[in-house]
mmCIF file of C-alpha atoms in Angstrom:
data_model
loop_
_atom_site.group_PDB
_atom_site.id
_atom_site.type_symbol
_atom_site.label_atom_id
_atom_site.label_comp_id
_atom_site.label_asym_id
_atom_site.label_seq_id
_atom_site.Cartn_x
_atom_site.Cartn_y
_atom_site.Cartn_z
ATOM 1 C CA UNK A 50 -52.185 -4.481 -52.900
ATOM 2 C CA UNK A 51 -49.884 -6.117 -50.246
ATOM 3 C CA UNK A 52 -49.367 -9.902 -51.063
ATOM 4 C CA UNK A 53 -49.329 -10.045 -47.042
ATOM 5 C CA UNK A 54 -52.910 -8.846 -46.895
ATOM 6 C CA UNK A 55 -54.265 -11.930 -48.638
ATOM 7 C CA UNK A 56 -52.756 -14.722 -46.699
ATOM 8 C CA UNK A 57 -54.351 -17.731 -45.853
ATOM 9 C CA UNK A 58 -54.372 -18.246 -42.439
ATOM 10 C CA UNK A 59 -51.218 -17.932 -39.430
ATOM 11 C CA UNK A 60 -49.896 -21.465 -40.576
ATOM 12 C CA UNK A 61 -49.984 -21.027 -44.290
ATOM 13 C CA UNK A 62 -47.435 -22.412 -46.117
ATOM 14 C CA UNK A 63 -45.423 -23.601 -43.117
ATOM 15 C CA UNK A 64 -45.790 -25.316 -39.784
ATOM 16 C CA UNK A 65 -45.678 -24.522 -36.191
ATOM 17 C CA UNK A 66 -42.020 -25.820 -35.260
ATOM 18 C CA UNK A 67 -40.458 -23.335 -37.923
ATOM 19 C CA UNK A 68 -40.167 -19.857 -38.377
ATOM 20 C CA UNK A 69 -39.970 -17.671 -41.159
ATOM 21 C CA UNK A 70 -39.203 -14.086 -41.856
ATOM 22 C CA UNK A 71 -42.674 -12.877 -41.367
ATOM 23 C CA UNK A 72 -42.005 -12.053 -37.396
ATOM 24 C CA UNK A 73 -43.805 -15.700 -36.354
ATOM 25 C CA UNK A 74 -42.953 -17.077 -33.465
ATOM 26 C CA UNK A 75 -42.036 -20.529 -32.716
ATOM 27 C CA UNK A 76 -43.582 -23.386 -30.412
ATOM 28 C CA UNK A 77 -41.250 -23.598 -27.697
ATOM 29 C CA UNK A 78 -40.092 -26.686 -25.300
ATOM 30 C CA UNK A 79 -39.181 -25.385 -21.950
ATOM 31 C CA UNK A 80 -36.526 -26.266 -20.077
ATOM 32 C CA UNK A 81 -36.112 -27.639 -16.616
ATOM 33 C CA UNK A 82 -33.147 -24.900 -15.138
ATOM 34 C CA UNK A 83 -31.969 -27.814 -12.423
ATOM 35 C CA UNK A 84 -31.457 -30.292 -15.683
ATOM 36 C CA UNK A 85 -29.801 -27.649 -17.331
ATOM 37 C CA UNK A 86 -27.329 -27.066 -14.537
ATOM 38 C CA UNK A 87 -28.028 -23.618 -14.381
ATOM 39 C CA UNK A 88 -26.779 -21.893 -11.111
ATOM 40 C CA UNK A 89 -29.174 -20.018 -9.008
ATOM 41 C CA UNK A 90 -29.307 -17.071 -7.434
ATOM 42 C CA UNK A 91 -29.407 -16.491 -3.822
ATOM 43 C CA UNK A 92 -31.115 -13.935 -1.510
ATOM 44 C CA UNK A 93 -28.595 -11.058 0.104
ATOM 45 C CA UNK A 94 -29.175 -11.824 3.712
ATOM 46 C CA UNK A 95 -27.751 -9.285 5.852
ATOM 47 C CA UNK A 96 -28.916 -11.096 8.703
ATOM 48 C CA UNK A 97 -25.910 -13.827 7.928
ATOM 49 C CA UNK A 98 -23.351 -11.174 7.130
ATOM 50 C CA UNK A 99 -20.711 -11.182 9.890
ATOM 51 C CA UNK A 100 -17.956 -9.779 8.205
ATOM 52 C CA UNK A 101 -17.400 -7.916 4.561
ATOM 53 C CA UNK A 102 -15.813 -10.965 3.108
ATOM 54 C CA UNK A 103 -19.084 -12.008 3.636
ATOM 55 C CA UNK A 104 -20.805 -9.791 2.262
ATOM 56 C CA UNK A 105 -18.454 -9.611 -0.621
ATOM 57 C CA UNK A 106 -19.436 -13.419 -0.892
ATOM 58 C CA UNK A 107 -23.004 -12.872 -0.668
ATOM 59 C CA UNK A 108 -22.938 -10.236 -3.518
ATOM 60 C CA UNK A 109 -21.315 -12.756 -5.871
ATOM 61 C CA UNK A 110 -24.474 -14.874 -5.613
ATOM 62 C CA UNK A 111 -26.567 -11.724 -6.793
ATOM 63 C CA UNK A 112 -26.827 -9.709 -10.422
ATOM 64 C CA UNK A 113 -25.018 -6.699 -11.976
ATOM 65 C CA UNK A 114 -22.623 -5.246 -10.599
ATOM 66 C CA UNK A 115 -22.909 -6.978 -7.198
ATOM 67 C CA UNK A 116 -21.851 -10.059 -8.575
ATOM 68 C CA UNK A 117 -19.035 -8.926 -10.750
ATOM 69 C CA UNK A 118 -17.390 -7.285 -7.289
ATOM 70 C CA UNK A 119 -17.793 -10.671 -5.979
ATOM 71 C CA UNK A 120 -16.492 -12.612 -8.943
ATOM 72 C CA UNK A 121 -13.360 -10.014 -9.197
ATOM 73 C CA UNK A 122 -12.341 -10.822 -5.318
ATOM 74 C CA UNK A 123 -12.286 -14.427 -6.153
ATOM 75 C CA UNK A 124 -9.957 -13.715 -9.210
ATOM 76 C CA UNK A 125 -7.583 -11.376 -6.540
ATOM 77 C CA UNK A 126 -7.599 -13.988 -3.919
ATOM 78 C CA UNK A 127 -6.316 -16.474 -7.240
ATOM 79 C CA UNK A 128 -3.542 -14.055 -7.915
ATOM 80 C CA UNK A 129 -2.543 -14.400 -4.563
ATOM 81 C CA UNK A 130 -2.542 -17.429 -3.903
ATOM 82 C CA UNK A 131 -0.664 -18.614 -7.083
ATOM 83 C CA UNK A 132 2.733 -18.912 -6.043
ATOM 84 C CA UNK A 133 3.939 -18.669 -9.557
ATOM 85 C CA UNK A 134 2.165 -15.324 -10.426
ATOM 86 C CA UNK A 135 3.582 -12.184 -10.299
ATOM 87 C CA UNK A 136 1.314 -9.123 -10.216
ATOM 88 C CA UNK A 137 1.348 -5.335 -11.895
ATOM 89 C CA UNK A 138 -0.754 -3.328 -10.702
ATOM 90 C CA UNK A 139 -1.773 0.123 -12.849
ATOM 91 C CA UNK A 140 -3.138 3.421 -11.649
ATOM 92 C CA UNK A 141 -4.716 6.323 -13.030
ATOM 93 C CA UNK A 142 -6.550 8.980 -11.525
ATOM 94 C CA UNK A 143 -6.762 10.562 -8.422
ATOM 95 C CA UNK A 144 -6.445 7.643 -6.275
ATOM 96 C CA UNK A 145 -4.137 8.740 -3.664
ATOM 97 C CA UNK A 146 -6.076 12.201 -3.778
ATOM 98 C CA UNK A 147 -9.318 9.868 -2.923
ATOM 99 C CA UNK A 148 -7.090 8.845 0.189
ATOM 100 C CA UNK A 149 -6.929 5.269 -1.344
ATOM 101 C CA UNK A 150 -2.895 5.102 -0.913
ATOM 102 C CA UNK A 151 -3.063 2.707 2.155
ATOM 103 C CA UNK A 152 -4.518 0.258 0.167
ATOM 104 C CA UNK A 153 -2.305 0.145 -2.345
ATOM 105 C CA UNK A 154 0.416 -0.035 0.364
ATOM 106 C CA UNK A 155 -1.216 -2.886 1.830
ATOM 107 C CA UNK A 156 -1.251 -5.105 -1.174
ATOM 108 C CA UNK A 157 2.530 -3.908 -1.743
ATOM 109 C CA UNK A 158 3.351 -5.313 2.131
ATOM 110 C CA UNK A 159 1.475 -8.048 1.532
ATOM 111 C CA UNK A 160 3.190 -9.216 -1.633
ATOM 112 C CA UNK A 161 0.367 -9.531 -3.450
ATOM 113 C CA UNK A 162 1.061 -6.579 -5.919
ATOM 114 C CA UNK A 163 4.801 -7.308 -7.430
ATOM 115 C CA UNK A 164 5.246 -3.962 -9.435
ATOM 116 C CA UNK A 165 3.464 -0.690 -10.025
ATOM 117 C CA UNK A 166 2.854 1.296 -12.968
ATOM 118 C CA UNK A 167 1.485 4.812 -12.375
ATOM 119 C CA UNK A 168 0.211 7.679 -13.469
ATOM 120 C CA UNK A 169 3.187 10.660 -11.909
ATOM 121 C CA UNK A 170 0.448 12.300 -10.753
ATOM 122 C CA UNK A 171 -0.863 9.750 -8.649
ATOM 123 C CA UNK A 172 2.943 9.325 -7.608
ATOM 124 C CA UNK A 173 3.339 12.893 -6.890
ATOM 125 C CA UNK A 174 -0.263 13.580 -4.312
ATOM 126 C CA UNK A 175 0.727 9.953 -2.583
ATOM 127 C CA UNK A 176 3.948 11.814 -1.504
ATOM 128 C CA UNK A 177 1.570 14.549 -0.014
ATOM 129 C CA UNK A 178 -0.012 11.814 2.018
ATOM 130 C CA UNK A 179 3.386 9.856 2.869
ATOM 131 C CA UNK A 180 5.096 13.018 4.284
ATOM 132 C CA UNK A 181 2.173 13.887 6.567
ATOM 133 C CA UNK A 182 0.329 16.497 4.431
ATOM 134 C CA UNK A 183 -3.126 16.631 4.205
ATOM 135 C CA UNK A 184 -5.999 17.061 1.506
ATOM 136 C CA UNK A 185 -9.300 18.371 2.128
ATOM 137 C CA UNK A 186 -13.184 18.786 1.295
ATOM 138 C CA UNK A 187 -14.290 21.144 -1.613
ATOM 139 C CA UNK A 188 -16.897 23.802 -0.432
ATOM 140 C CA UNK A 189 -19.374 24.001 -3.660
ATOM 141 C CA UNK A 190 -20.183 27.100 -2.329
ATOM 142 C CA UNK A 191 -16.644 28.923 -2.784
ATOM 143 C CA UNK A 192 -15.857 29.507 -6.473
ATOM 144 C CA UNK A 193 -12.839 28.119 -8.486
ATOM 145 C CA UNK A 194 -11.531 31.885 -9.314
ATOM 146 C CA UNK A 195 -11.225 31.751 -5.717
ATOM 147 C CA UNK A 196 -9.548 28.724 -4.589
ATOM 148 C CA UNK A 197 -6.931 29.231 -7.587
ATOM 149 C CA UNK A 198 -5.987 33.024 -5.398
ATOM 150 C CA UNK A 199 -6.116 31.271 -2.358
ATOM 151 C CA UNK A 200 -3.833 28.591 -3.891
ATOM 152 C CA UNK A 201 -5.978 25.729 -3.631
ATOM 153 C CA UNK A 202 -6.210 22.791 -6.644
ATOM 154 C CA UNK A 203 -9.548 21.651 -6.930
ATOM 155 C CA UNK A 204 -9.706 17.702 -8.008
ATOM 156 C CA UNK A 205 -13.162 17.242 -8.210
ATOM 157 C CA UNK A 206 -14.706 17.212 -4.286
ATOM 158 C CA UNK A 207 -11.024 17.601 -2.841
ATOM 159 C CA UNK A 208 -8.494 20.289 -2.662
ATOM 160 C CA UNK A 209 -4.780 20.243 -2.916
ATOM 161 C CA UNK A 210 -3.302 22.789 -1.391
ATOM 162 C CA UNK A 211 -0.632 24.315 -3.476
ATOM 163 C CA UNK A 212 1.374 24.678 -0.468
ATOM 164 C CA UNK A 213 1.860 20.800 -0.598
ATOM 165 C CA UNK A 214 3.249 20.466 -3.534
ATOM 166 C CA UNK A 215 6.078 23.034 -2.521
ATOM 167 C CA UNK A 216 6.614 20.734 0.517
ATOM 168 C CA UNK A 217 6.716 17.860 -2.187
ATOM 169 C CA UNK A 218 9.307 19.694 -4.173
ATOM 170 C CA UNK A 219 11.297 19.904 -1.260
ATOM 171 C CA UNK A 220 11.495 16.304 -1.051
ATOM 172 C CA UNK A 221 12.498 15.716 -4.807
ATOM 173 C CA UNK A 222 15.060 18.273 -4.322
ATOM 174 C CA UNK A 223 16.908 16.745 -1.273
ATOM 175 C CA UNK A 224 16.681 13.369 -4.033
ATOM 176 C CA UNK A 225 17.728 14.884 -7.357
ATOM 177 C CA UNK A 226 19.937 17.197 -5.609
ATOM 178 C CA UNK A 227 22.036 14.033 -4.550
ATOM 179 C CA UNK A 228 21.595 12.169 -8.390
ATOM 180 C CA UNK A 229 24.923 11.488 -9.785
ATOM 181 C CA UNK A 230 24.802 12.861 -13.248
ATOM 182 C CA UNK A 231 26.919 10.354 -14.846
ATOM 183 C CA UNK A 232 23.572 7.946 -14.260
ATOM 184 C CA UNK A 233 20.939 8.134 -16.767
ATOM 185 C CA UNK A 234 17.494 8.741 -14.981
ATOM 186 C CA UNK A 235 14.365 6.825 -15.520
ATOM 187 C CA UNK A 236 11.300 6.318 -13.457
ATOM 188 C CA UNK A 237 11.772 3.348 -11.717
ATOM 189 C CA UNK A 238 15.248 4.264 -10.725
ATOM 190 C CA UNK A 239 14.399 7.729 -9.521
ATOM 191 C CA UNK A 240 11.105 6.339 -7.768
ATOM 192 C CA UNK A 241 12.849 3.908 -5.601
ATOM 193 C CA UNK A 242 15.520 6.462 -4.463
ATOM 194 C CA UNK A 243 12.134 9.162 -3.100
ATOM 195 C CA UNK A 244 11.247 5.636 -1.658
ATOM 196 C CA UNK A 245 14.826 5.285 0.198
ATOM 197 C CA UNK A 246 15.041 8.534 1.226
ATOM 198 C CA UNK A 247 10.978 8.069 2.713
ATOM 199 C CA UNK A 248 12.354 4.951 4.933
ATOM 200 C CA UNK A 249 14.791 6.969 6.257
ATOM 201 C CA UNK A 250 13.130 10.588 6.883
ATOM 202 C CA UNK A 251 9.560 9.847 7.577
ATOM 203 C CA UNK A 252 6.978 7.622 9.881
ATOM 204 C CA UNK A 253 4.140 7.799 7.863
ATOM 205 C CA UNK A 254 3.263 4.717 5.332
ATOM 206 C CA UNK A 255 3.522 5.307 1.427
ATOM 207 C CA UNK A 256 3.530 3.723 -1.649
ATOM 208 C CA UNK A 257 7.073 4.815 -2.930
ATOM 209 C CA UNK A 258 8.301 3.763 0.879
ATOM 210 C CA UNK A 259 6.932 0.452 0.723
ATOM 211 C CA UNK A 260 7.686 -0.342 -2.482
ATOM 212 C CA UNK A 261 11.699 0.484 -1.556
ATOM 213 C CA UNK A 262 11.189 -1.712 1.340
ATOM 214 C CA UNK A 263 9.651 -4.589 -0.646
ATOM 215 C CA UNK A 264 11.549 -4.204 -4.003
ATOM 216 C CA UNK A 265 8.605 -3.432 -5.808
ATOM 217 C CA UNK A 266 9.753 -1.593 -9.276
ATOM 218 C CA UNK A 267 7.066 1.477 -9.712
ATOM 219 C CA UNK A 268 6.750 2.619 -13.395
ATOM 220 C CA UNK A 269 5.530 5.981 -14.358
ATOM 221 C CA UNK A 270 5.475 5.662 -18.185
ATOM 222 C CA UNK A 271 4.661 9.161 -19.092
ATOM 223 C CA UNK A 272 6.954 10.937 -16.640
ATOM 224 C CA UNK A 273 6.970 14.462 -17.353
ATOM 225 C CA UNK A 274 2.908 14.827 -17.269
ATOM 226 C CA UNK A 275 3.500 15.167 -13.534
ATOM 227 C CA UNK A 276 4.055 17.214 -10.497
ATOM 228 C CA UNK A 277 7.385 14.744 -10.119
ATOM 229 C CA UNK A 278 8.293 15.296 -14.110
ATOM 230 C CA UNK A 279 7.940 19.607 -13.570
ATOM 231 C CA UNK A 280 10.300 19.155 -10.370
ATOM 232 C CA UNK A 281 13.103 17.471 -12.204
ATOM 233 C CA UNK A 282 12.635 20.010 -15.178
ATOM 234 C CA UNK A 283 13.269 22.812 -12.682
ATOM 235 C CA UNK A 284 16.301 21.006 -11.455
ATOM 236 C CA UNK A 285 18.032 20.546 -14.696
ATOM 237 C CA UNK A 286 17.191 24.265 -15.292
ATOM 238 C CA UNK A 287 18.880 24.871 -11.879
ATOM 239 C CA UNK A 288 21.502 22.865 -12.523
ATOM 240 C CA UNK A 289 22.233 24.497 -16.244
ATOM 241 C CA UNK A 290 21.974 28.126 -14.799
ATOM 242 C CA UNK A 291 24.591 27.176 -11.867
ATOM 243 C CA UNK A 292 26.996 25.527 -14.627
ATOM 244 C CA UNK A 293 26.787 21.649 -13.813
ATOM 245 C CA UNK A 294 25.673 18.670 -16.327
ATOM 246 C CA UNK A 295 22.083 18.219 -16.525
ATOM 247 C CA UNK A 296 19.937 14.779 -15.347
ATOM 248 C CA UNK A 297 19.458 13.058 -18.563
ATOM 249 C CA UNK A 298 16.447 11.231 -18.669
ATOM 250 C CA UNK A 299 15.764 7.718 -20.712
ATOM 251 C CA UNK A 300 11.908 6.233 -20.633
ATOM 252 C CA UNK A 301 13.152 3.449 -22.764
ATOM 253 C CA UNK A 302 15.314 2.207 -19.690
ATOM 254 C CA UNK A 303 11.606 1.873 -17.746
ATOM 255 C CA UNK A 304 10.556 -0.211 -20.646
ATOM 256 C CA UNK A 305 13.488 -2.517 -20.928
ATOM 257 C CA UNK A 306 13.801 -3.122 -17.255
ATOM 258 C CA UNK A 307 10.015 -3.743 -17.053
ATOM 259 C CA UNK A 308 9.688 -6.339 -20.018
ATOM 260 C CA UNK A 309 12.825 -8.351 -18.422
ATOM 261 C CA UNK A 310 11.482 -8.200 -14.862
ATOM 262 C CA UNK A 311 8.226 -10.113 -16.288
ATOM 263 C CA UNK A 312 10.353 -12.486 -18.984
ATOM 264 C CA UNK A 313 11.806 -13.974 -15.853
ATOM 265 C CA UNK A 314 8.109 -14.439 -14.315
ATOM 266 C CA UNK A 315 6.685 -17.823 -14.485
ATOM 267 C CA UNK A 316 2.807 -16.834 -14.640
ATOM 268 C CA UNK A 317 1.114 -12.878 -15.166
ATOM 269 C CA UNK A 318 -1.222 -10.797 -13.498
ATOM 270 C CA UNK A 319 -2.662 -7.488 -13.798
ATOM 271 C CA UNK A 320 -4.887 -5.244 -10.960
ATOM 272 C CA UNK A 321 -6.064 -2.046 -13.304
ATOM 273 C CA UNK A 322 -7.458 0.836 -11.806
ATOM 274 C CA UNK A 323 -9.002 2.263 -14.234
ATOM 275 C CA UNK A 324 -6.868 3.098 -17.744
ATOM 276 C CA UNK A 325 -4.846 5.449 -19.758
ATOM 277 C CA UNK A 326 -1.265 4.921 -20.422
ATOM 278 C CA UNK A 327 -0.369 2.755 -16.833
ATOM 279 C CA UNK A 328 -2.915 -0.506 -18.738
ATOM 280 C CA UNK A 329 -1.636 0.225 -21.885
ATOM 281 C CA UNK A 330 1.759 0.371 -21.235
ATOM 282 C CA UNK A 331 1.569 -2.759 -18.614
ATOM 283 C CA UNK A 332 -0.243 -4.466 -21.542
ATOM 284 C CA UNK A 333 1.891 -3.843 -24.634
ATOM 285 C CA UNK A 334 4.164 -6.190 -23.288
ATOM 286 C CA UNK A 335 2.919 -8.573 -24.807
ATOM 287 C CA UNK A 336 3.255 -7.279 -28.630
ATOM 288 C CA UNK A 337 6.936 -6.197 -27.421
ATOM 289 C CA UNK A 338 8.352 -9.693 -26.930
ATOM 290 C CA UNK A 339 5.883 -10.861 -30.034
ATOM 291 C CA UNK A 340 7.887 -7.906 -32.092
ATOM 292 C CA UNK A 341 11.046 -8.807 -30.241
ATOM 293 C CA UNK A 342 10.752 -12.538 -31.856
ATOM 294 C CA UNK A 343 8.982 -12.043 -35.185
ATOM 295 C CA UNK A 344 11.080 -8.890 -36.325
ATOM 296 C CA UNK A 345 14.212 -9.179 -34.434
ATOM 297 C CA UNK A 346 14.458 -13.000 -34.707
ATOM 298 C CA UNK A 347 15.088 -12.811 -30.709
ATOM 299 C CA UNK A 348 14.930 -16.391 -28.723
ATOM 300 C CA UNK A 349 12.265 -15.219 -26.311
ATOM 301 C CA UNK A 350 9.329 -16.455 -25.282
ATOM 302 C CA UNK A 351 6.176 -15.005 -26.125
ATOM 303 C CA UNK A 352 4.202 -14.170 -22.775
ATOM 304 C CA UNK A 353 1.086 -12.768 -21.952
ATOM 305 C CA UNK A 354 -1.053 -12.141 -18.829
ATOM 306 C CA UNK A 355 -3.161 -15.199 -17.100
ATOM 307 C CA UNK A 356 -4.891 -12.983 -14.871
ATOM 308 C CA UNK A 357 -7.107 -9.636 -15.131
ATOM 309 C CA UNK A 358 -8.991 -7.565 -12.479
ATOM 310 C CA UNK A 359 -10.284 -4.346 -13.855
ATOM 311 C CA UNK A 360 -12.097 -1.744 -11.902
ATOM 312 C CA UNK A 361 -13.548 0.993 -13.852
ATOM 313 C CA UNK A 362 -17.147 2.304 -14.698
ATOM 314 C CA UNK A 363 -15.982 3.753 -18.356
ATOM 315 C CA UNK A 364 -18.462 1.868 -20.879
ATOM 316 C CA UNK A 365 -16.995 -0.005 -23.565
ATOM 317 C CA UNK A 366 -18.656 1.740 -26.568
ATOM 318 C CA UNK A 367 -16.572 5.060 -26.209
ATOM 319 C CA UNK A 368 -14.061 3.121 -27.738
ATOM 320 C CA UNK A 369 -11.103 4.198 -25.316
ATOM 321 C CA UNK A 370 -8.847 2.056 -23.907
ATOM 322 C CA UNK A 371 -10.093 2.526 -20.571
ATOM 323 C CA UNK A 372 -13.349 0.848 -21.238
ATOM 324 C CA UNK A 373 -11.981 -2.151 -23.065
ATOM 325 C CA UNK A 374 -12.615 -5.257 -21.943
ATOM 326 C CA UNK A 375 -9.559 -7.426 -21.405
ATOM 327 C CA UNK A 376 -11.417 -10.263 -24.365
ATOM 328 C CA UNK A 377 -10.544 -7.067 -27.012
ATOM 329 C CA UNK A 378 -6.461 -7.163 -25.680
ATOM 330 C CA UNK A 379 -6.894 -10.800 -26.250
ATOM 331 C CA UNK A 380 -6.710 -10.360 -30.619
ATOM 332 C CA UNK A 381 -3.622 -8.236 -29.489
ATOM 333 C CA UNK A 382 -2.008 -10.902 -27.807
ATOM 334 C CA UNK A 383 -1.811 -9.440 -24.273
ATOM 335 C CA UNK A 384 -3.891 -11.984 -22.554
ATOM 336 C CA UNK A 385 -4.216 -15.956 -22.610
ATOM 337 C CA UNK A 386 -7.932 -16.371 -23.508
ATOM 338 C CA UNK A 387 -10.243 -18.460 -21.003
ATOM 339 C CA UNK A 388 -10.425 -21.677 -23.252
ATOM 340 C CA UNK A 389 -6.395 -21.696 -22.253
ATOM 341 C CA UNK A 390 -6.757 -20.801 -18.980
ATOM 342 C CA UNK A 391 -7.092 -17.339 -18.570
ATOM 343 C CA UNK A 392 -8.845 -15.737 -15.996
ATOM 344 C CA UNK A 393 -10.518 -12.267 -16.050
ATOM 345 C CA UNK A 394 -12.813 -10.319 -13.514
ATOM 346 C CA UNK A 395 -14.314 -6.179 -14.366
ATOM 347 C CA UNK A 396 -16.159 -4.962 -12.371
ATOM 348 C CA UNK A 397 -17.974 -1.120 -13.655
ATOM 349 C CA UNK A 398 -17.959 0.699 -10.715
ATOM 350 C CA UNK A 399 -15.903 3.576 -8.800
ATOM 351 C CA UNK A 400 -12.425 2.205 -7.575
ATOM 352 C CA UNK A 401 -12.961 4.177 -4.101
ATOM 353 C CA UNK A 402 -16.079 1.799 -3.972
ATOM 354 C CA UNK A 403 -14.843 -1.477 -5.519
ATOM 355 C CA UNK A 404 -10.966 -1.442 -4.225
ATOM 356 C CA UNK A 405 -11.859 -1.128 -0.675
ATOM 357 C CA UNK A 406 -14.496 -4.001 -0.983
ATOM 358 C CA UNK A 407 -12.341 -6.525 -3.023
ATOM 359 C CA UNK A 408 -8.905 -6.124 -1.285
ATOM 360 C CA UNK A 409 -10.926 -6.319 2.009
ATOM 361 C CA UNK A 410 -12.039 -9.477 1.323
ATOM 362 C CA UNK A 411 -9.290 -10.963 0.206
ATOM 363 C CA UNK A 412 -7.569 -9.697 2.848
ATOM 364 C CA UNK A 413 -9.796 -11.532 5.377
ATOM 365 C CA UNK A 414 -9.880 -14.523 2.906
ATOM 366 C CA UNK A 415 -5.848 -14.779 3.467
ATOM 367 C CA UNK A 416 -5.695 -14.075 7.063
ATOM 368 C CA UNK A 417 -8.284 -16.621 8.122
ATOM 369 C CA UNK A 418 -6.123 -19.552 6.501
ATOM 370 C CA UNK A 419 -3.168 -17.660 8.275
ATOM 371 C CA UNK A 420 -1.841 -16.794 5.339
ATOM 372 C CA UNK A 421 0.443 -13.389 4.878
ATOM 373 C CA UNK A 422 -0.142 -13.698 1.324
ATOM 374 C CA UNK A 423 3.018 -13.884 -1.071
ATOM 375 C CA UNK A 424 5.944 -13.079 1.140
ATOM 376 C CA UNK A 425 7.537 -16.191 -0.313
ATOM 377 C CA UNK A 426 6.283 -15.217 -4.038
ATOM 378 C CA UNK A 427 7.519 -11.510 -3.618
ATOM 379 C CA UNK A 428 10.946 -12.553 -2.576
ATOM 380 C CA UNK A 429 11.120 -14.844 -5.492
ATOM 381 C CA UNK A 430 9.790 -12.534 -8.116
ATOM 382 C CA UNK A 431 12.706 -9.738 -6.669
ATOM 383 C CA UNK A 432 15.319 -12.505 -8.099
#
């Protein structure tokens, strides 16, 4: 028989205060939460919200993911403020497709965001929206055999009409059409000359058009997975079968201007819309210059980002990149941990939900202290 079924008594053979491995519990002293220091929460009154900064406000004094929304709009409005910190902002999926471009333009005018790394894709559907085209609701009820032979991309609940991307094409003709092919493409260069030829052709705001205006580098690491990569394909094919040099292409040039733009920077942050290769690439910066240094013996200091925001409802136990949390790039050393002064907000939720929220606030954060945000730290970080 069990030795356990012979004890002698709850107590035997030990004493209240201590607990042993038979599943006892202990005698507990309770705490006083006001001695401890412990910070409350606090009611959401939407009687006192006025404006959405205050209700932004008002969530970070809740749970879940109320309060991390709040807490990640205090960490933007730190990035902005910091005069010293120049920001990268990354951006995968369908984000201009979910009509979020504007925003992004926004923080661009505002010189909060300092550079851009994007999916082409992205890239490619924001020049739908900066050269007046349109995107539109999905009908459930009409098949996808059916939108593909009436020439209409389904993205979820939104179409692209395939007729846009023709118009796009267009565009990056006129551009590539005019590339000298003595220079050696990459995506920053050919991304601000669509932006240059945007501030001089069309009305409408963009990202690439703002960007040019500001001097705001955009980066789209994997180049040929996009709409923009297939249009400069075709070119060099039309340019081969009419007997003149093809574009030659160089991502490494992306990657070289990118890790100098950032050596020069005095403090690092990052805005991450979701993952894939825009965060990783933004991120491996850091083990660049640490590989630059430890196997190159280069004299270069070894930098890494003070400040995260991460928007993204991918969980963390996938094990993708996308739902890492920015403590895991810390043992790569991509970020300066909190105990040095890093400072990190995620927030698990849809970007079309969280982005609009966050920037808003911060937004009407800035403007009530009559602030334009960064105009003085964009023009220095363009040095």
């Amino acid at each position: 028989m069990k030795q356990g079924n012979h004890g002698g008594g709850h107590s035997a053979g030990k004493s209240h205060g201590s607990s042993g491995h038979a599943g006892d519990g202990v005698e507990r002293h309770l705490h006083n939460p006001i001695e401890d220091r412990l910070i409350p929460l606090e009611p959401l009154d939407l009687g006192k919200v006025k404006s959405i900064d205050d209700l932004v406000r008002a969530m970070s004094k809740t749970a879940f993911t109320g309060r991390q929304l709040g807490e990640a709009a205090d960490v933007l409005e730190a990035m902005a403020r910091d005069e010293d910190c120049f920001v990268v902002m990354t951006l995968s999926g369908a984000m201009t497709v979910a009509k979020q471009g504007l925003i992004v333009t926004e923080l661009i005018d505002r010189g909060i965001v300092n550079a851009v790394v994007s999916t082409g894709a992205l890239m490619a559907h924001g020049l739908v929206e900066a050269t007046g085209r349109a995107h539109f609701r999905y009908n459930p009820e009409v098949p996808d055999e059916e939108l593909y032979e009436q020439g209409y991309n389904r993205v979820y609940d939104t179409l692209e009409p395939e007729q846009n991307l023709d118009d796009v094409e267009e565009v990056m003709s006129m551009v590539l059409e005019g590339w000298d092919h003595n220079e050696v493409m990459c995506s920053y260069k050919l991304n601000h000359a669509i932006g240059a030829y945007l501030a001089k052709n069309v009305q409408e705001r963009g990202i690439l058009k703002s960007a040019h205006d500001q001097g705001v580098p955009v980066f789209v690491p994997a180049f040929s997975d996009s709409e923009m990569g297939l249009d400069t394909a075709l070119n060099n094919r039309l340019r081969e079968s009419t007997g003149r040099h093809k574009i030659r292409f160089d991502p490494f040039l992306d990657l070289e201007h990118f890790a100098a733009t950032l050596l020069r920077q005095k403090k690092l942050g990052i805005l991450t819309i979701g993952g894939g290769v825009p965060r990783n690439w933004s991120q491996q910066f850091g083990p660049f210059c640490e590989l630059r240094h430890r196997r190159l013996g280069e004299n270069i200091p070894l930098k890494r980002y003070h400040y995260g925001l991460r928007i993204c409802p991918e969980p963390v136990y996938w094990g993708g990149l996308s739902g890492s949390p920015y403590s895991e790039a810390i043992s790569w050393g991509k970020f300066v941990p909190p105990a040095e002064g890093g400072r990190f907000g995620e927030v698990f939720v849809d970007a079309t939900v969280g982005l609009p929220l966050i920037v808003a606030a911060v937004l009407e954060r800035l403007d009530k202290k009559g602030s334009r945000a960064g105009k003085a730290k964009a023009a220095a970080a363009r040095k």
